[in-house]
Coordinates of C-alpha atoms in Angstrom, one line a residue:
M1 CA -13.6 -15.2 14.5
I2 CA -15.2 -13.1 17.2
W3 CA -18.0 -11.7 15.1
Q4 CA -18.9 -15.2 13.9
V5 CA -19.1 -16.4 17.6
L6 CA -21.3 -13.4 18.5
L7 CA -23.6 -14.1 15.6
L8 CA -23.9 -17.8 16.5
M9 CA -24.7 -16.9 20.1
S10 CA -27.4 -14.4 18.9
V11 CA -29.0 -17.0 16.7
I12 CA -29.0 -19.7 19.4
F13 CA -30.6 -17.2 21.8
M14 CA -33.3 -16.2 19.4
V15 CA -34.0 -19.8 18.4
F16 CA -34.3 -21.3 21.9
I17 CA -35.6 -18.3 23.8
G18 CA -38.0 -16.6 21.4
P19 CA -41.4 -18.0 20.3
A20 CA -41.5 -19.5 16.9
S21 CA -44.2 -17.3 15.3
A22 CA -43.9 -15.9 11.8
E23 CA -43.8 -12.4 13.2
T24 CA -40.9 -13.3 15.6
M25 CA -39.1 -15.1 12.8
E26 CA -39.1 -11.9 10.8
E27 CA -38.0 -9.9 13.8
N28 CA -35.2 -12.4 14.3
A29 CA -34.1 -12.2 10.7
A30 CA -34.1 -8.4 11.0
A31 CA -32.1 -8.6 14.2
I32 CA -29.5 -10.9 12.6
A33 CA -29.2 -8.5 9.6
D34 CA -28.7 -5.5 12.0
L35 CA -26.0 -7.5 13.9
Q36 CA -24.2 -8.4 10.7
T37 CA -24.2 -4.7 9.6
A38 CA -22.9 -3.6 13.0
L39 CA -20.1 -6.2 13.0
T40 CA -19.1 -5.1 9.5
F41 CA -18.9 -1.5 10.6
M42 CA -16.8 -2.5 13.7
W43 CA -14.5 -4.7 11.6
L44 CA -13.7 -1.9 9.2
L45 CA -13.1 0.4 12.2
I46 CA -10.6 -2.1 13.6
A47 CA -9.1 -3.0 10.3
G48 CA -8.6 0.7 9.6
A49 CA -6.9 1.2 13.0
I50 CA -4.5 -1.7 12.2
V51 CA -3.7 -0.1 8.8
F52 CA -3.2 3.3 10.5
L53 CA -0.5 1.7 12.6
M54 CA 1.4 0.9 9.4
H55 CA 2.5 4.5 9.3
A56 CA 4.6 3.8 12.4
G57 CA 6.0 0.8 10.6
F58 CA 6.9 2.9 7.6
S59 CA 8.6 5.5 9.8
L60 CA 10.7 2.9 11.6
V61 CA 11.8 1.2 8.4
E62 CA 12.8 4.5 6.9
I63 CA 14.7 5.9 9.9
G64 CA 16.3 2.5 10.5
L65 CA 17.7 2.3 6.9
T66 CA 19.0 5.9 6.8
R67 CA 21.4 8.0 8.9
T68 CA 21.0 9.5 12.3
K69 CA 21.2 13.1 11.0
N70 CA 18.0 12.8 9.1
T71 CA 15.8 10.9 11.7
A72 CA 13.7 13.9 12.9
N73 CA 13.1 15.0 9.3
I74 CA 11.8 11.5 8.4
L75 CA 9.6 11.3 11.4
M76 CA 8.1 14.7 10.6
K77 CA 7.5 13.7 7.0
N78 CA 5.7 10.6 7.9
F79 CA 3.8 12.3 10.7
M80 CA 2.6 15.0 8.4
T81 CA 1.8 12.5 5.6
I82 CA -1.0 11.0 7.7
S83 CA -2.0 14.4 9.2
L84 CA -2.3 16.0 5.8
G85 CA -3.8 12.8 4.4
I86 CA -6.7 12.9 6.8
I87 CA -7.7 16.4 5.9
V88 CA -7.1 16.2 2.1
Y89 CA -8.9 12.9 1.7
W90 CA -11.8 14.3 3.7
A91 CA -11.9 17.5 1.6
V92 CA -11.1 16.2 -1.9
G93 CA -9.7 12.7 -2.2
W94 CA -12.8 10.7 -1.2
G95 CA -15.1 12.7 -3.6
I96 CA -12.7 12.2 -6.5
M97 CA -12.4 8.5 -5.8
Y98 CA -16.0 7.6 -4.8
G99 CA -18.1 10.5 -5.8
A100 CA -20.6 10.3 -8.7
D101 CA -18.8 9.1 -11.8
Y102 CA -17.9 11.3 -14.7
A103 CA -16.9 9.4 -17.9
G104 CA -15.3 6.6 -15.9
L105 CA -12.4 8.9 -15.0
I106 CA -13.2 10.8 -11.8
G107 CA -15.8 11.4 -9.1
I108 CA -17.4 14.8 -8.9
D109 CA -19.3 15.1 -5.6
Q110 CA -19.2 14.1 -1.9
F111 CA -16.4 16.6 -1.3
F112 CA -15.9 17.3 2.5
L113 CA -18.1 14.2 2.9
M114 CA -21.2 16.3 2.1
G115 CA -24.3 14.2 2.6
A116 CA -22.5 11.4 4.4
D117 CA -24.1 8.8 6.5
N118 CA -22.8 6.0 8.8
A119 CA -21.8 3.8 5.8
V120 CA -19.9 6.6 4.1
W121 CA -18.1 7.7 7.3
N122 CA -17.2 4.1 7.9
G123 CA -15.9 3.6 4.3
W124 CA -14.1 7.0 4.4
W125 CA -12.1 6.0 7.5
F126 CA -11.0 2.7 6.0
Q127 CA -10.0 4.2 2.7
M128 CA -8.3 7.3 4.2
V129 CA -5.7 5.2 5.9
F130 CA -4.9 3.6 2.5
A131 CA -4.7 7.0 0.7
A132 CA -1.8 8.4 2.8
T133 CA 0.3 5.2 2.2
G134 CA 1.2 6.1 -1.3
A135 CA 2.9 9.3 -0.2
T136 CA 4.7 7.5 2.6
I137 CA 6.2 5.1 0.0
V138 CA 7.6 8.1 -1.9
S139 CA 9.0 9.5 1.4
G140 CA 11.3 6.5 1.9
A141 CA 12.6 6.4 -1.7
M142 CA 13.5 10.2 -1.6
A143 CA 14.9 10.3 1.9
E144 CA 17.9 12.3 3.1
R145 CA 18.0 14.9 0.4
T146 CA 14.5 16.2 -0.4
D147 CA 13.2 19.6 0.6
F148 CA 10.6 19.4 3.3
K149 CA 8.2 22.0 1.8
A150 CA 8.3 20.3 -1.6
Y151 CA 7.5 16.9 0.0
L152 CA 4.5 18.4 1.8
I153 CA 3.1 19.9 -1.4
Y154 CA 3.6 16.6 -3.2
T155 CA 1.8 14.7 -0.4
I156 CA -1.2 17.0 -0.8
L157 CA -1.4 16.4 -4.5
M158 CA -0.8 12.6 -4.1
V159 CA -3.8 12.3 -1.7
A160 CA -6.0 14.8 -3.6
L161 CA -5.3 13.7 -7.1
I162 CA -2.8 11.0 -8.0
Y163 CA -4.1 8.2 -5.7
P164 CA -7.9 8.9 -5.9
V165 CA -8.1 9.2 -9.7
Y166 CA -6.5 5.8 -10.2
G167 CA -8.5 4.5 -7.3
H168 CA -11.7 5.6 -9.0
W169 CA -10.7 3.7 -12.1
V170 CA -10.4 0.5 -10.1
W171 CA -12.5 0.6 -6.9
S172 CA -15.4 3.0 -7.5
G173 CA -17.4 0.4 -9.5
S174 CA -17.8 2.8 -12.4
G175 CA -14.2 3.4 -13.5
I176 CA -12.6 2.6 -16.8
L177 CA -10.9 -0.6 -15.5
T178 CA -14.1 -2.2 -14.2
T179 CA -16.7 -1.0 -16.7
G180 CA -16.8 0.7 -20.1
F181 CA -15.1 0.2 -23.5
I182 CA -11.9 -1.4 -22.2
V183 CA -13.7 -4.0 -20.2
D184 CA -16.2 -4.6 -23.0
A185 CA -13.4 -5.2 -25.5
I186 CA -11.6 -7.7 -23.3
G187 CA -14.7 -9.3 -21.7
V188 CA -13.7 -9.2 -18.1
A189 CA -13.2 -6.6 -15.4
H190 CA -9.9 -5.7 -13.7
H191 CA -9.3 -7.2 -10.2
D192 CA -7.1 -5.6 -7.5
F193 CA -8.4 -6.9 -4.2
A194 CA -6.6 -4.7 -1.7
G195 CA -4.3 -2.5 -3.7
S196 CA -1.2 -4.1 -5.3
G197 CA -1.8 -1.5 -8.0
V198 CA -4.0 1.1 -6.4
V199 CA -1.8 1.7 -3.4
H200 CA 1.6 0.1 -4.0
S201 CA 2.2 0.5 -7.7
I202 CA 1.0 4.1 -7.6
G203 CA 3.3 4.8 -4.7
G204 CA 6.3 2.9 -6.2
Y205 CA 6.2 4.4 -9.7
S206 CA 5.6 7.9 -8.2
A207 CA 8.7 7.3 -6.1
L208 CA 10.7 6.4 -9.2
A209 CA 9.8 9.7 -10.8
G210 CA 10.9 11.6 -7.7
V211 CA 14.1 9.7 -7.3
L212 CA 15.1 10.3 -10.9
L213 CA 14.6 14.0 -10.5
V214 CA 16.0 14.5 -7.1
G215 CA 19.2 12.6 -7.8
A216 CA 21.3 10.3 -5.7
R217 CA 22.6 11.1 -2.2
I218 CA 26.2 12.5 -2.0
G219 CA 28.6 9.5 -2.0
K220 CA 26.1 6.9 -3.2
F221 CA 27.9 6.4 -6.5
K222 CA 31.6 6.5 -7.1
N223 CA 32.7 6.3 -10.7
G224 CA 29.3 4.9 -11.6
K225 CA 29.5 2.1 -9.0
P226 CA 27.0 2.0 -6.2
M227 CA 28.4 2.4 -2.7
A228 CA 26.7 1.2 0.5
I229 CA 25.4 4.0 2.8
P230 CA 24.5 1.9 5.9
G231 CA 21.4 2.9 7.9
H232 CA 21.8 3.6 11.6
S233 CA 19.5 1.1 13.2
L234 CA 18.7 -2.4 11.8
P235 CA 16.6 -3.1 15.0
L236 CA 14.3 -0.2 14.1
A237 CA 14.1 -1.3 10.5
F238 CA 13.1 -4.9 11.5
L239 CA 10.6 -3.7 14.1
G240 CA 9.1 -1.5 11.4
T241 CA 8.9 -4.4 9.0
L242 CA 7.1 -6.5 11.5
I243 CA 4.6 -3.7 12.3
L244 CA 4.0 -3.4 8.5
A245 CA 3.4 -7.1 8.3
F246 CA 0.9 -6.9 11.2
G247 CA -0.8 -4.0 9.3
W248 CA -1.5 -6.3 6.4
V249 CA -4.1 -8.1 8.6
G250 CA -6.2 -5.0 8.3
F251 CA -4.9 -4.1 4.8
N252 CA -6.0 -7.3 3.2
G253 CA -8.3 -8.7 5.8
G254 CA -10.3 -5.5 6.0
S255 CA -10.6 -5.4 2.2
T256 CA -13.3 -8.1 2.4
L257 CA -15.4 -5.1 3.4
D258 CA -17.6 -7.6 5.3
A259 CA -17.1 -9.0 8.7
N260 CA -19.2 -12.0 7.7
D261 CA -17.3 -13.0 4.6
P262 CA -16.6 -16.7 4.8
F263 CA -13.3 -16.3 2.9
A264 CA -11.6 -13.8 5.2
N265 CA -9.5 -16.5 6.7
L266 CA -8.2 -17.6 3.3
V267 CA -7.2 -14.0 2.6
I268 CA -5.2 -13.8 5.8
A269 CA -3.6 -17.3 5.2
N270 CA -2.6 -16.4 1.7
T271 CA -1.2 -13.1 2.8
F272 CA 1.3 -14.5 5.3
I273 CA 2.2 -17.6 3.2
A274 CA 3.4 -15.2 0.5
A275 CA 5.2 -13.0 3.0
G276 CA 7.2 -16.0 4.4
A277 CA 8.0 -17.2 0.9
G278 CA 9.3 -13.7 -0.1
A279 CA 11.6 -13.4 2.9
I280 CA 13.0 -17.0 2.6
I281 CA 13.9 -16.7 -1.1
V282 CA 15.7 -13.4 -0.7
M283 CA 17.7 -14.8 2.3
I284 CA 18.7 -17.7 0.1
I285 CA 19.6 -15.5 -2.9
T286 CA 21.8 -13.1 -0.9
W287 CA 23.4 -16.0 1.0
M288 CA 24.3 -17.7 -2.3
K289 CA 25.5 -14.4 -3.9
T290 CA 27.6 -13.0 -1.1
G291 CA 28.2 -15.9 1.2
K292 CA 26.2 -14.2 3.9
P293 CA 22.4 -13.7 4.2
D294 CA 21.6 -10.0 4.0
P295 CA 19.2 -8.7 6.7
S296 CA 17.8 -5.6 5.1
L297 CA 17.2 -7.2 1.7
T298 CA 15.6 -10.2 3.5
A299 CA 13.2 -7.8 5.3
N300 CA 12.3 -6.3 1.9
G301 CA 11.7 -9.8 0.6
L302 CA 9.0 -10.2 3.2
L303 CA 7.4 -6.9 2.3
A304 CA 7.6 -7.8 -1.4
G305 CA 5.7 -11.0 -0.8
L306 CA 3.0 -9.0 1.1
V307 CA 2.8 -6.4 -1.7
A308 CA 2.6 -9.1 -4.4
I309 CA -0.2 -11.0 -2.7
T310 CA -2.3 -7.9 -1.9
A311 CA -4.2 -8.1 -5.3
P312 CA -4.7 -11.8 -5.6
C313 CA -5.0 -12.9 -1.9
G314 CA -8.8 -13.4 -2.2
S315 CA -8.6 -15.2 -5.6
V316 CA -5.8 -17.9 -5.3
S317 CA -5.0 -21.1 -3.4
N318 CA -2.4 -21.4 -0.7
S319 CA 0.1 -22.9 -3.1
G320 CA -0.6 -20.1 -5.5
A321 CA 0.1 -17.6 -2.7
F322 CA 3.4 -19.4 -2.0
I323 CA 4.6 -19.1 -5.6
I324 CA 3.4 -15.5 -5.9
G325 CA 5.4 -14.6 -2.8
L326 CA 8.4 -16.5 -3.9
I327 CA 8.5 -14.6 -7.3
G328 CA 7.8 -11.4 -5.4
G329 CA 11.0 -11.9 -3.4
I330 CA 13.0 -12.6 -6.5
I331 CA 11.6 -9.5 -8.2
V332 CA 12.6 -7.3 -5.3
Y333 CA 16.2 -8.6 -5.3
V334 CA 16.5 -8.2 -9.0
G335 CA 14.8 -4.8 -8.9
V336 CA 17.1 -3.4 -6.3
M337 CA 20.1 -4.5 -8.3
F338 CA 18.6 -3.1 -11.5
N339 CA 17.9 0.2 -9.9
E340 CA 21.4 0.7 -8.5
N341 CA 23.5 -0.9 -11.3
V342 CA 21.5 0.0 -14.4
L343 CA 19.2 3.0 -13.7
K344 CA 21.7 4.4 -11.2
V345 CA 19.0 5.6 -8.9
D346 CA 19.3 5.9 -5.1
D347 CA 16.5 4.4 -3.1
P348 CA 17.6 4.1 0.5
V349 CA 14.7 1.7 1.5
G350 CA 14.1 -0.2 -1.7
A351 CA 10.6 1.2 -2.0
I352 CA 10.5 1.3 -5.8
A353 CA 11.3 -2.4 -6.1
V354 CA 9.1 -3.5 -3.1
H355 CA 6.0 -1.4 -4.0
G356 CA 6.4 -0.7 -7.7
Y357 CA 7.8 -3.8 -9.3
S358 CA 6.3 -6.3 -6.8
G359 CA 3.0 -4.4 -7.0
S360 CA 2.9 -4.9 -10.8
W361 CA 3.7 -8.6 -10.4
G362 CA 0.8 -8.9 -8.0
L363 CA -1.6 -7.6 -10.6
I364 CA -0.2 -10.0 -13.2
A365 CA -0.4 -12.9 -10.8
V366 CA -4.2 -12.5 -10.6
G367 CA -4.4 -13.1 -14.3
L368 CA -2.3 -16.3 -13.9
F369 CA -3.4 -17.9 -10.6
A370 CA -7.0 -16.8 -10.0
L371 CA -9.1 -19.9 -9.3
G372 CA -12.4 -18.5 -10.4
T373 CA -15.7 -18.9 -8.6
G374 CA -17.3 -21.7 -10.8
E375 CA -18.8 -24.9 -9.5
G376 CA -16.2 -27.0 -7.7
S377 CA -13.8 -24.1 -7.0
I378 CA -12.9 -23.6 -3.3
L379 CA -14.0 -20.0 -4.0
E380 CA -17.4 -20.9 -5.2
G381 CA -19.8 -18.2 -4.1
A382 CA -17.1 -15.8 -3.0
A383 CA -18.0 -12.1 -3.3
Y384 CA -14.6 -10.3 -3.4
T385 CA -12.6 -12.3 -5.9
A386 CA -11.7 -12.2 -9.6
E387 CA -14.8 -13.0 -11.6
T388 CA -13.1 -15.5 -13.9
A389 CA -10.2 -18.0 -13.6
G390 CA -6.7 -17.1 -14.6
L391 CA -4.6 -18.5 -17.4
F392 CA -3.2 -21.4 -15.3
Y393 CA -6.7 -22.5 -14.3
G394 CA -8.4 -22.7 -17.6
G395 CA -9.7 -19.1 -17.7
G396 CA -8.1 -18.1 -20.9
V397 CA -6.2 -14.8 -21.5
G398 CA -8.9 -12.3 -20.8
L399 CA -8.2 -11.8 -17.1
L400 CA -4.5 -11.6 -17.8
M401 CA -5.0 -9.0 -20.5
I402 CA -7.1 -6.7 -18.3
Q403 CA -4.5 -7.0 -15.6
L404 CA -1.7 -6.1 -18.0
V405 CA -3.7 -3.1 -19.1
A406 CA -3.9 -2.0 -15.5
V407 CA -0.2 -2.5 -15.0
V408 CA 0.5 -0.2 -18.0
L409 CA -2.0 2.4 -16.9
S410 CA -0.7 2.5 -13.3
I411 CA 2.8 3.0 -14.5
V412 CA 2.0 5.7 -17.0
W413 CA -0.4 7.6 -14.7
A414 CA 1.7 7.4 -11.5
F415 CA 5.1 8.0 -13.1
G416 CA 3.9 10.6 -15.6
I417 CA 1.8 12.8 -13.4
S418 CA 4.4 12.6 -10.5
F419 CA 7.3 13.5 -12.9
I420 CA 5.4 16.6 -14.0
I421 CA 4.6 17.6 -10.4
F422 CA 8.1 17.0 -9.1
K423 CA 9.5 18.9 -12.1
I424 CA 7.3 21.9 -11.3
L425 CA 8.2 21.8 -7.7
D426 CA 11.9 21.6 -8.6
V427 CA 11.6 24.8 -10.7
V428 CA 9.4 26.7 -8.3
I429 CA 10.7 25.6 -4.9
G430 CA 13.7 23.4 -5.4
L431 CA 13.2 19.7 -4.9
R432 CA 16.6 19.0 -3.4
V433 CA 18.4 20.7 -0.5
S434 CA 21.8 22.2 -1.0
E435 CA 25.0 20.1 -0.7
E436 CA 25.9 21.9 2.5
H437 CA 22.5 21.1 4.1
E438 CA 22.6 17.5 2.9
I439 CA 26.0 17.0 4.5
A440 CA 24.9 18.7 7.8
G441 CA 21.7 16.6 7.9
L442 CA 18.1 17.6 7.5
D443 CA 17.3 17.4 11.2
V444 CA 19.3 20.5 12.1
V445 CA 18.8 22.3 8.8
E446 CA 15.0 21.8 8.4
H447 CA 13.9 21.5 12.0
G448 CA 16.6 22.9 14.2
I449 CA 16.8 19.8 16.3
S450 CA 18.5 16.4 16.5
A451 CA 16.7 13.2 17.1
Y452 CA 19.7 12.0 19.2
P453 CA 21.0 15.1 21.0
E454 CA 23.3 13.1 23.4
F455 CA 24.9 11.4 20.4
L456 CA 25.4 14.7 18.7
L457 CA 27.0 16.2 21.8
A458 CA 29.3 13.2 22.2
K459 CA 30.5 13.7 18.6
E460 CA 31.3 17.3 19.3

């Protein structure tokens, strides 16, 4: 990688150009340390920028899989998600997630980044782009019938409360899933490398709560049978999917938190092996089931593989990543069918299955496939990996148990608190637009504009 090349060039320069005195050796060591720090700062800036681009991917997937009459509304929701996310995570979210710990449950300082330095600003930038993603997941699942004002209020609460509280439990270093009585009782800390649980499960199960309360779109179910409501642009949906996949370079790669981490390349390799496996298995399943490979479900298979590998990508082998992605694809297909045929919920983009169900599988996969860092492991000496081996690699049930605890907590927290918030919003504001407005489309009703004015004029 480029930072490794730069580091090597610096070392060569200092070895062959500088005198070999003890004083100079100390100066060289300090210079190398400074360079490593600078490269890490730059890597997190770049990785955060790549993750930021994922919001464009989410927008394109969502508008592609929904109808033309709601395009401007969806674009506004996603645009305001990141805009609100920036300010809310600066004011409140970062402090709750990474501030001084209170009882392993919540952070209580650093609001408005008070007392921040270069390291905190750098960390805030990288974590902020993650924080808004949870609300974006909810946006897709509740598309085409949700009141714009209600969604904005929910977004604020997602970034200020729902996401950072659970994030504190997992990533702060002092939360209940990495230290304290739960970890002491099981004997090992929870591991979620880049957020299968923190980002995706929280977003997915929050979306489930919202979809259950807002109800299905008009015409989605006929006599209890799910009916297809085609999206208006498969090219946009596929372009968005590929942008999201590119975003995972920053999402997972940046989560090494260190530009000098020797295992960053393994993280990236595992990420895309799982993605490919997820897409391929869904294509095969839909081909066998219907006689034709389904494009939108296949795209979701790729995303499911990415979501599933997000937690274990720094802890498993390439073959483990392949299996994890394969099962992630199966889960997303079964999950979409379960949601429509059993739960009777309407999720236009499949966000609940992709992010919720596959996210939970990613957490469980750590407890099964983690290689550990013991002598002889390919991850010997790795810094950002599960501390013990998983069940399939002789590590016993401890890691699997703590991962299952995290799965339960993520579901209970995200679904429970989101259900309460959405219920209050429904009573106070009204979560769903009127039937008349839904039929007319949210672009004209909510924003007084059409995303495709020529198309609208042609229809008239």
